[in-house]
Short mmCIF file of C-alpha atoms in Angstrom, two decimals:
data_model
loop_
_atom_site.label_atom_id
_atom_site.label_comp_id
_atom_site.label_asym_id
_atom_site.label_seq_id
_atom_site.Cartn_x
_atom_site.Cartn_y
_atom_site.Cartn_z
CA MET A 1 31.45 2.11 0.50
CA ALA A 2 28.22 0.80 1.16
CA LEU A 3 26.04 -0.62 -1.64
CA GLU A 4 22.58 1.22 -2.57
CA LEU A 5 19.78 0.35 -4.43
CA VAL A 6 19.92 2.45 -7.73
CA ASP A 7 18.48 1.85 -10.99
CA LYS A 8 20.20 2.65 -14.46
CA LEU A 9 18.34 6.06 -14.46
CA GLY A 10 19.75 6.93 -11.23
CA ARG A 11 16.64 6.59 -9.11
CA ARG A 12 17.53 5.50 -5.61
CA LEU A 13 15.16 2.87 -4.30
CA THR A 14 14.58 3.44 -0.50
CA TYR A 15 10.87 1.94 -0.04
CA VAL A 16 10.00 -1.74 -0.27
CA ARG A 17 6.56 -3.02 0.20
CA ILE A 18 6.39 -6.65 1.31
CA SER A 19 3.23 -8.91 1.17
CA VAL A 20 2.99 -10.97 4.27
CA THR A 21 0.09 -12.95 2.90
CA ASP A 22 -2.16 -13.20 -0.38
CA ARG A 23 -5.15 -14.13 1.88
CA CYS A 24 -7.72 -11.54 2.85
CA ASN A 25 -11.04 -11.38 4.90
CA PHE A 26 -12.84 -9.23 2.10
CA ARG A 27 -13.22 -9.86 -1.68
CA CYS A 28 -12.93 -6.37 -3.01
CA ARG A 29 -14.19 -6.26 -6.57
CA TYR A 30 -10.89 -4.49 -7.85
CA CYS A 31 -8.70 -6.70 -5.85
CA MET A 32 -9.71 -10.34 -6.36
CA PRO A 33 -12.55 -12.24 -7.81
CA ALA A 34 -15.47 -13.37 -5.60
CA GLN A 35 -14.51 -17.22 -6.20
CA GLY A 36 -11.94 -19.22 -7.88
CA VAL A 37 -8.92 -17.32 -6.27
CA GLU A 38 -5.74 -19.52 -6.39
CA TRP A 39 -4.04 -19.06 -2.99
CA ILE A 40 -0.21 -19.24 -2.84
CA PRO A 41 0.35 -22.66 -1.16
CA HIS A 42 1.48 -22.28 2.57
CA ASP A 43 4.81 -23.75 2.14
CA ARG A 44 5.53 -21.25 -0.60
CA ILE A 45 4.83 -18.02 1.57
CA MET A 46 7.85 -16.55 3.14
CA ARG A 47 8.25 -17.44 6.80
CA TYR A 48 8.54 -14.63 9.27
CA GLU A 49 12.34 -15.31 9.73
CA GLU A 50 12.69 -15.26 6.08
CA ILE A 51 11.22 -11.75 5.60
CA GLU A 52 13.40 -10.78 8.62
CA LEU A 53 16.65 -11.67 6.79
CA LEU A 54 15.24 -9.90 3.61
CA VAL A 55 14.64 -6.71 5.61
CA GLY A 56 18.00 -6.96 6.85
CA ILE A 57 19.48 -7.22 3.53
CA LEU A 58 17.35 -4.49 2.25
CA THR A 59 18.46 -2.03 5.18
CA GLU A 60 21.93 -2.94 4.22
CA LEU A 61 21.21 -1.71 0.68
CA GLY A 62 20.06 1.73 1.96
CA VAL A 63 16.19 0.85 2.11
CA LYS A 64 14.51 3.20 4.74
CA LYS A 65 10.89 2.27 4.76
CA ILE A 66 9.24 -1.17 4.70
CA ARG A 67 5.62 -1.34 4.37
CA LEU A 68 3.81 -4.71 5.14
CA THR A 69 0.76 -5.43 2.99
CA GLY A 70 -1.36 -8.49 1.87
CA GLY A 71 -4.12 -9.42 1.37
CA GLU A 72 -4.96 -8.20 4.60
CA PRO A 73 -1.75 -8.23 6.96
CA PHE A 74 -3.85 -8.99 10.15
CA VAL A 75 -5.40 -12.28 8.73
CA ARG A 76 -1.81 -14.06 9.05
CA LYS A 77 -1.23 -15.59 12.57
CA GLY A 78 1.31 -13.74 14.58
CA ILE A 79 1.65 -10.55 12.74
CA PRO A 80 1.64 -8.32 15.91
CA GLN A 81 4.54 -10.35 17.40
CA PHE A 82 6.33 -10.02 14.12
CA LEU A 83 5.74 -6.29 13.94
CA ARG A 84 7.43 -6.08 17.52
CA THR A 85 10.24 -8.13 16.32
CA LEU A 86 10.99 -5.91 13.32
CA ARG A 87 10.79 -2.91 15.65
CA ARG A 88 13.18 -4.30 17.81
CA LEU A 89 15.74 -5.51 14.97
CA PHE A 90 15.38 -2.29 13.30
CA PRO A 91 14.51 0.54 15.29
CA GLU A 92 15.27 3.24 12.97
CA LEU A 93 13.45 1.75 9.99
CA GLU A 94 10.10 3.66 9.03
CA LEU A 95 7.75 0.69 9.44
CA ALA A 96 4.14 0.75 7.78
CA VAL A 97 1.21 -1.35 7.45
CA THR A 98 -1.57 -1.35 4.89
CA THR A 99 -4.93 -2.55 6.24
CA ASN A 100 -8.72 -2.73 5.83
CA ALA A 101 -8.77 -2.18 9.53
CA SER A 102 -11.72 -4.75 9.91
CA LEU A 103 -9.44 -6.63 12.64
CA LEU A 104 -7.36 -3.66 13.79
CA ALA A 105 -9.26 -3.25 17.06
CA ASN A 106 -8.18 -7.00 18.20
CA TYR A 107 -4.49 -5.90 18.05
CA ILE A 108 -4.36 -2.30 18.87
CA ASP A 109 -2.99 -2.98 22.44
CA ASN A 110 -0.06 -5.01 20.97
CA ILE A 111 1.19 -2.70 18.28
CA LYS A 112 0.05 1.08 19.41
CA ASP A 113 3.52 1.62 20.92
CA LEU A 114 5.59 0.47 17.83
CA ASN A 115 5.60 3.70 15.93
CA ILE A 116 3.87 2.19 12.89
CA ASN A 117 2.63 4.26 9.90
CA LEU A 118 -0.98 2.92 9.07
CA ASN A 119 -2.73 3.20 5.71
CA ILE A 120 -6.23 2.28 6.07
CA SER A 121 -8.17 1.24 2.76
CA LEU A 122 -11.83 2.83 2.90
CA ASP A 123 -13.87 3.58 -0.32
CA THR A 124 -17.20 4.30 1.26
CA LEU A 125 -19.01 5.18 4.23
CA ASP A 126 -22.43 3.63 3.13
CA PRO A 127 -22.83 0.25 4.66
CA ASP A 128 -24.84 -1.22 1.57
CA LYS A 129 -22.15 0.10 -0.84
CA PHE A 130 -19.43 -1.18 1.34
CA LYS A 131 -20.80 -4.62 1.32
CA ASP A 132 -21.20 -4.46 -2.23
CA ILE A 133 -17.77 -3.47 -3.11
CA THR A 134 -15.99 -5.79 -0.48
CA ARG A 135 -18.65 -8.49 -0.91
CA ILE A 136 -18.33 -9.75 2.58
CA GLY A 137 -16.87 -7.00 4.59
CA ASN A 138 -18.63 -5.22 7.65
CA LEU A 139 -18.26 -1.42 7.81
CA ASP A 140 -18.74 -1.40 11.55
CA ASP A 141 -15.78 -3.36 12.15
CA VAL A 142 -13.78 -1.02 10.02
CA LEU A 143 -15.00 2.13 11.68
CA LYS A 144 -14.44 0.71 15.14
CA GLY A 145 -10.78 0.07 14.26
CA ILE A 146 -10.27 3.56 12.99
CA SER A 147 -12.14 5.26 15.96
CA MET A 148 -9.76 3.15 18.52
CA TRP A 149 -6.62 3.92 16.59
CA SER A 150 -7.67 7.64 16.33
CA GLY A 151 -8.62 7.77 19.85
CA LEU A 152 -5.05 6.99 20.94
CA GLY A 153 -3.87 10.05 18.99
CA LEU A 154 -1.89 7.68 16.45
CA PRO A 155 -1.14 9.00 12.98
CA PHE A 156 -2.90 7.38 9.92
CA LYS A 157 -3.96 7.83 6.31
CA ILE A 158 -7.10 6.85 4.65
CA ASN A 159 -6.80 5.75 1.14
CA THR A 160 -9.98 5.80 -1.13
CA VAL A 161 -10.11 4.40 -4.74
CA LEU A 162 -12.31 6.81 -6.58
CA ILE A 163 -14.67 4.89 -8.99
CA LYS A 164 -17.12 6.59 -11.25
CA GLY A 165 -20.75 5.65 -10.67
CA PHE A 166 -20.00 4.25 -7.27
CA ASN A 167 -18.43 6.64 -4.81
CA GLU A 168 -17.65 9.93 -6.35
CA ASP A 169 -20.82 11.37 -4.40
CA GLU A 170 -18.95 10.53 -1.08
CA ILE A 171 -15.79 12.84 -1.57
CA ARG A 172 -17.07 15.41 0.79
CA PRO A 173 -18.56 12.86 3.48
CA LEU A 174 -15.18 10.93 3.48
CA ALA A 175 -13.23 14.20 3.81
CA GLU A 176 -15.37 15.14 6.83
CA PHE A 177 -15.00 11.75 8.51
CA ALA A 178 -11.28 11.92 8.05
CA ARG A 179 -11.16 15.31 9.34
CA LYS A 180 -13.10 14.33 12.49
CA MET A 181 -10.92 11.33 12.95
CA GLY A 182 -7.83 13.19 12.59
CA GLY A 183 -6.48 11.23 9.57
CA VAL A 184 -5.08 12.31 6.24
CA LEU A 185 -7.37 11.23 3.38
CA ARG A 186 -5.88 10.32 -0.12
CA PHE A 187 -7.63 9.87 -3.21
CA ILE A 188 -6.38 7.43 -5.50
CA GLU A 189 -7.25 6.94 -9.28
CA PHE A 190 -8.68 3.55 -10.11
CA MET A 191 -5.60 1.59 -11.71
CA PRO A 192 -5.90 -0.59 -14.64
CA LEU A 193 -4.54 -3.94 -13.11
CA ASP A 194 -7.29 -6.28 -14.12
CA ARG A 195 -8.62 -5.84 -17.57
CA SER A 196 -11.83 -7.77 -16.21
CA VAL A 197 -12.86 -5.04 -13.67
CA TRP A 198 -11.35 -1.77 -14.94
CA SER A 199 -12.75 0.30 -17.87
CA GLN A 200 -12.60 3.97 -18.91
CA ASP A 201 -15.89 4.43 -18.03
CA SER A 202 -15.11 3.67 -14.25
CA PHE A 203 -12.09 5.98 -14.46
CA ILE A 204 -12.09 9.56 -12.71
CA PRO A 205 -8.91 11.55 -13.43
CA ALA A 206 -7.06 13.27 -10.83
CA SER A 207 -7.80 16.47 -12.37
CA SER A 208 -11.64 16.05 -11.84
CA ILE A 209 -10.97 14.78 -8.33
CA GLU A 210 -9.31 18.03 -7.52
CA ASP A 211 -11.95 20.05 -9.01
CA LEU A 212 -14.52 18.33 -6.90
CA ILE A 213 -12.52 18.55 -3.69
CA PHE A 214 -11.06 21.98 -4.05
CA SER A 215 -13.77 24.04 -5.64
CA SER A 216 -14.95 25.48 -2.45
CA GLY A 217 -12.83 26.51 0.59
CA ASP A 218 -9.21 27.98 0.94
CA TRP A 219 -6.93 25.17 -0.01
CA LYS A 220 -3.18 25.50 -0.82
CA GLU A 221 -0.95 22.85 -2.25
CA LEU A 222 2.09 21.67 -0.06
CA LYS A 223 4.83 21.65 -2.41
CA ASN A 224 8.03 20.15 -0.45
CA LYS A 225 8.42 16.43 0.42
CA THR A 226 9.78 15.84 3.85
CA THR A 227 11.67 12.65 3.23
CA ASP A 228 12.68 10.45 0.11
CA THR A 229 10.30 7.95 1.38
CA ASP A 230 7.19 10.20 0.94
CA GLY A 231 4.71 8.87 -1.74
CA PRO A 232 3.57 10.12 -5.00
CA ALA A 233 0.55 12.10 -3.58
CA ARG A 234 0.12 15.83 -4.15
CA TYR A 235 -1.06 17.14 -0.95
CA PHE A 236 -3.27 20.22 -0.14
CA VAL A 237 -4.15 21.64 3.10
CA ASP A 238 -7.29 23.59 3.92
CA LEU A 239 -5.96 26.88 5.41
CA LYS A 240 -9.00 27.29 7.76
CA THR A 241 -9.08 23.84 9.37
CA GLY A 242 -5.56 22.45 8.66
CA GLN A 243 -7.04 19.45 6.99
CA LYS A 244 -4.66 17.70 4.76
CA ILE A 245 -5.81 15.60 1.76
CA GLY A 246 -3.49 14.09 -1.04
CA VAL A 247 -4.52 12.96 -4.58
CA ILE A 248 -2.59 10.11 -6.21
CA ALA A 249 -2.63 10.30 -10.08
CA ALA A 250 -1.30 6.82 -10.69
CA VAL A 251 -2.76 6.61 -14.03
CA SER A 252 -3.19 10.36 -15.62
CA HIS A 253 0.11 11.66 -14.33
CA HIS A 254 2.17 8.68 -13.52
CA PHE A 255 5.02 9.34 -11.10
CA CYS A 256 7.68 6.79 -12.98
CA GLU A 257 10.39 9.32 -13.16
CA THR A 258 10.53 9.68 -9.34
CA CYS A 259 9.52 6.04 -8.23
CA ASN A 260 11.72 4.94 -5.46
CA ARG A 261 9.87 1.63 -4.65
CA LEU A 262 10.05 -2.23 -5.14
CA ARG A 263 7.47 -4.93 -4.20
CA ILE A 264 8.01 -8.24 -3.02
CA THR A 265 4.98 -10.69 -2.88
CA ALA A 266 4.19 -13.24 -0.32
CA SER A 267 5.87 -15.88 -2.10
CA GLY A 268 9.14 -14.01 -2.23
CA GLU A 269 9.07 -12.61 -5.77
CA LEU A 270 10.50 -9.17 -6.28
CA LYS A 271 8.71 -6.88 -8.84
CA ASN A 272 10.57 -3.74 -9.64
CA CYS A 273 7.21 -2.40 -11.23
CA LEU A 274 3.54 -2.71 -10.19
CA PHE A 275 2.60 -3.64 -13.81
CA ALA A 276 5.68 -6.05 -14.33
CA SER A 277 4.45 -9.24 -15.71
CA GLY A 278 7.10 -11.27 -14.08
CA GLY A 279 9.65 -11.14 -11.11
CA VAL A 280 12.68 -12.27 -9.65
CA ASP A 281 12.54 -15.25 -7.24
CA LEU A 282 14.07 -14.35 -4.00
CA LEU A 283 12.45 -17.26 -1.99
CA SER A 284 14.81 -20.13 -3.34
CA PRO A 285 18.26 -18.36 -2.34
CA LEU A 286 16.57 -17.37 0.97
CA ARG A 287 15.63 -21.00 1.90
CA THR A 288 19.16 -22.39 0.84
CA GLY A 289 20.75 -19.62 3.17
CA ASP A 290 22.56 -17.86 0.16
CA LEU A 291 22.00 -14.39 1.37
CA ASP A 292 24.91 -13.09 -0.93
CA GLU A 293 22.66 -14.51 -3.82
CA VAL A 294 19.73 -12.65 -2.51
CA LYS A 295 21.50 -9.42 -2.40
CA HIS A 296 22.72 -9.97 -5.88
CA ARG A 297 19.38 -10.68 -7.52
CA ILE A 298 17.94 -7.60 -5.46
CA LEU A 299 20.75 -5.50 -6.90
CA LEU A 300 20.17 -6.81 -10.46
CA ALA A 301 16.48 -6.35 -10.53
CA SER A 302 16.67 -2.84 -8.84
CA TRP A 303 19.24 -1.80 -11.79
CA ASP A 304 16.89 -3.06 -14.39
CA LYS A 305 13.83 -1.11 -13.03
CA PRO A 306 12.00 0.11 -16.20
CA GLU A 307 11.83 3.63 -17.03
CA ASN A 308 7.96 3.70 -16.86
CA TRP A 309 4.96 1.48 -16.90
CA LYS A 310 3.77 0.38 -20.23
CA LYS A 311 0.05 0.39 -19.37
CA GLN A 312 -0.06 -3.50 -20.04
CA ILE A 313 -2.80 -5.08 -18.14
CA SER A 314 -1.85 -8.70 -17.78
CA GLY A 315 -5.57 -9.76 -16.64
CA ASP A 316 -3.99 -12.73 -14.98
CA ARG A 317 -2.76 -11.37 -11.63
CA HIS A 318 -4.94 -9.71 -8.90
CA MET A 319 -3.86 -7.04 -6.57
CA SER A 320 -3.97 -9.62 -3.59
CA GLN A 321 -1.36 -11.56 -5.25
CA ILE A 322 0.96 -8.82 -6.18
CA GLY A 323 0.68 -7.00 -2.79
CA GLY A 324 -1.64 -4.20 -2.07
#
């Protein structure tokens, strides 16, 4: 009988997010500081062949979906070729990437045939506000990438973190943009990962988000999830246009009881909860070739997955280090 990743509460863990780099070409205010970022030394970042071994072990343990994150995945040299390798080695795997799309236009021709689920982070359509929240980003580059991906008819989602006083006035423009591009828009509650940037004053609860979006129009909630790798979003569809919008209540109505995911940082640290203060070292046994020990550590960490997040904000780890 094949081993599966199941925790002590009986939750089956079928979805793993793997960070391929902590580097990013943006400096988004809720993700990392403007200066003084302590990057992971290059020799402590998992090599592509180590990630391949890791994905092989995870699929043996019943994982069905792997999402590559960062930092920004496309700043790492060779990422298109690596995605192609993963697709060749694991043709049945649900393969996904989270990106800011600023470099996407450069790589579309190399990845467009790989059946990749793309999530694109976009918090504003205003160039000045975009420059403010990303500090160094160029909105035109992002919009170009989205337009080119959309033009090929490839599916994607847009993830928007709503922050009071910054972008709550852009809910409808973002929804209209997503509709025109043919993407699914998801609004996400601002999560308290870093005490220095999060405050209750900047938080918009999902209930308020839903009121703002669905107060007009003919919307219906989609109740049924299609697969066990579907995320925690509640989805609504406009019965007139067919547009689909999701809301992720990661704070006000956390989804811990149905959480099916693990995270692995770029340095090979397995975290069984986004808010976990520590993690399990997978890099050391990977580098000594002890794959049985890697599997053993994954199984133990999975079994010990906490019942729920304890709302503990460490303040010393940024999202780019954890894996977005």
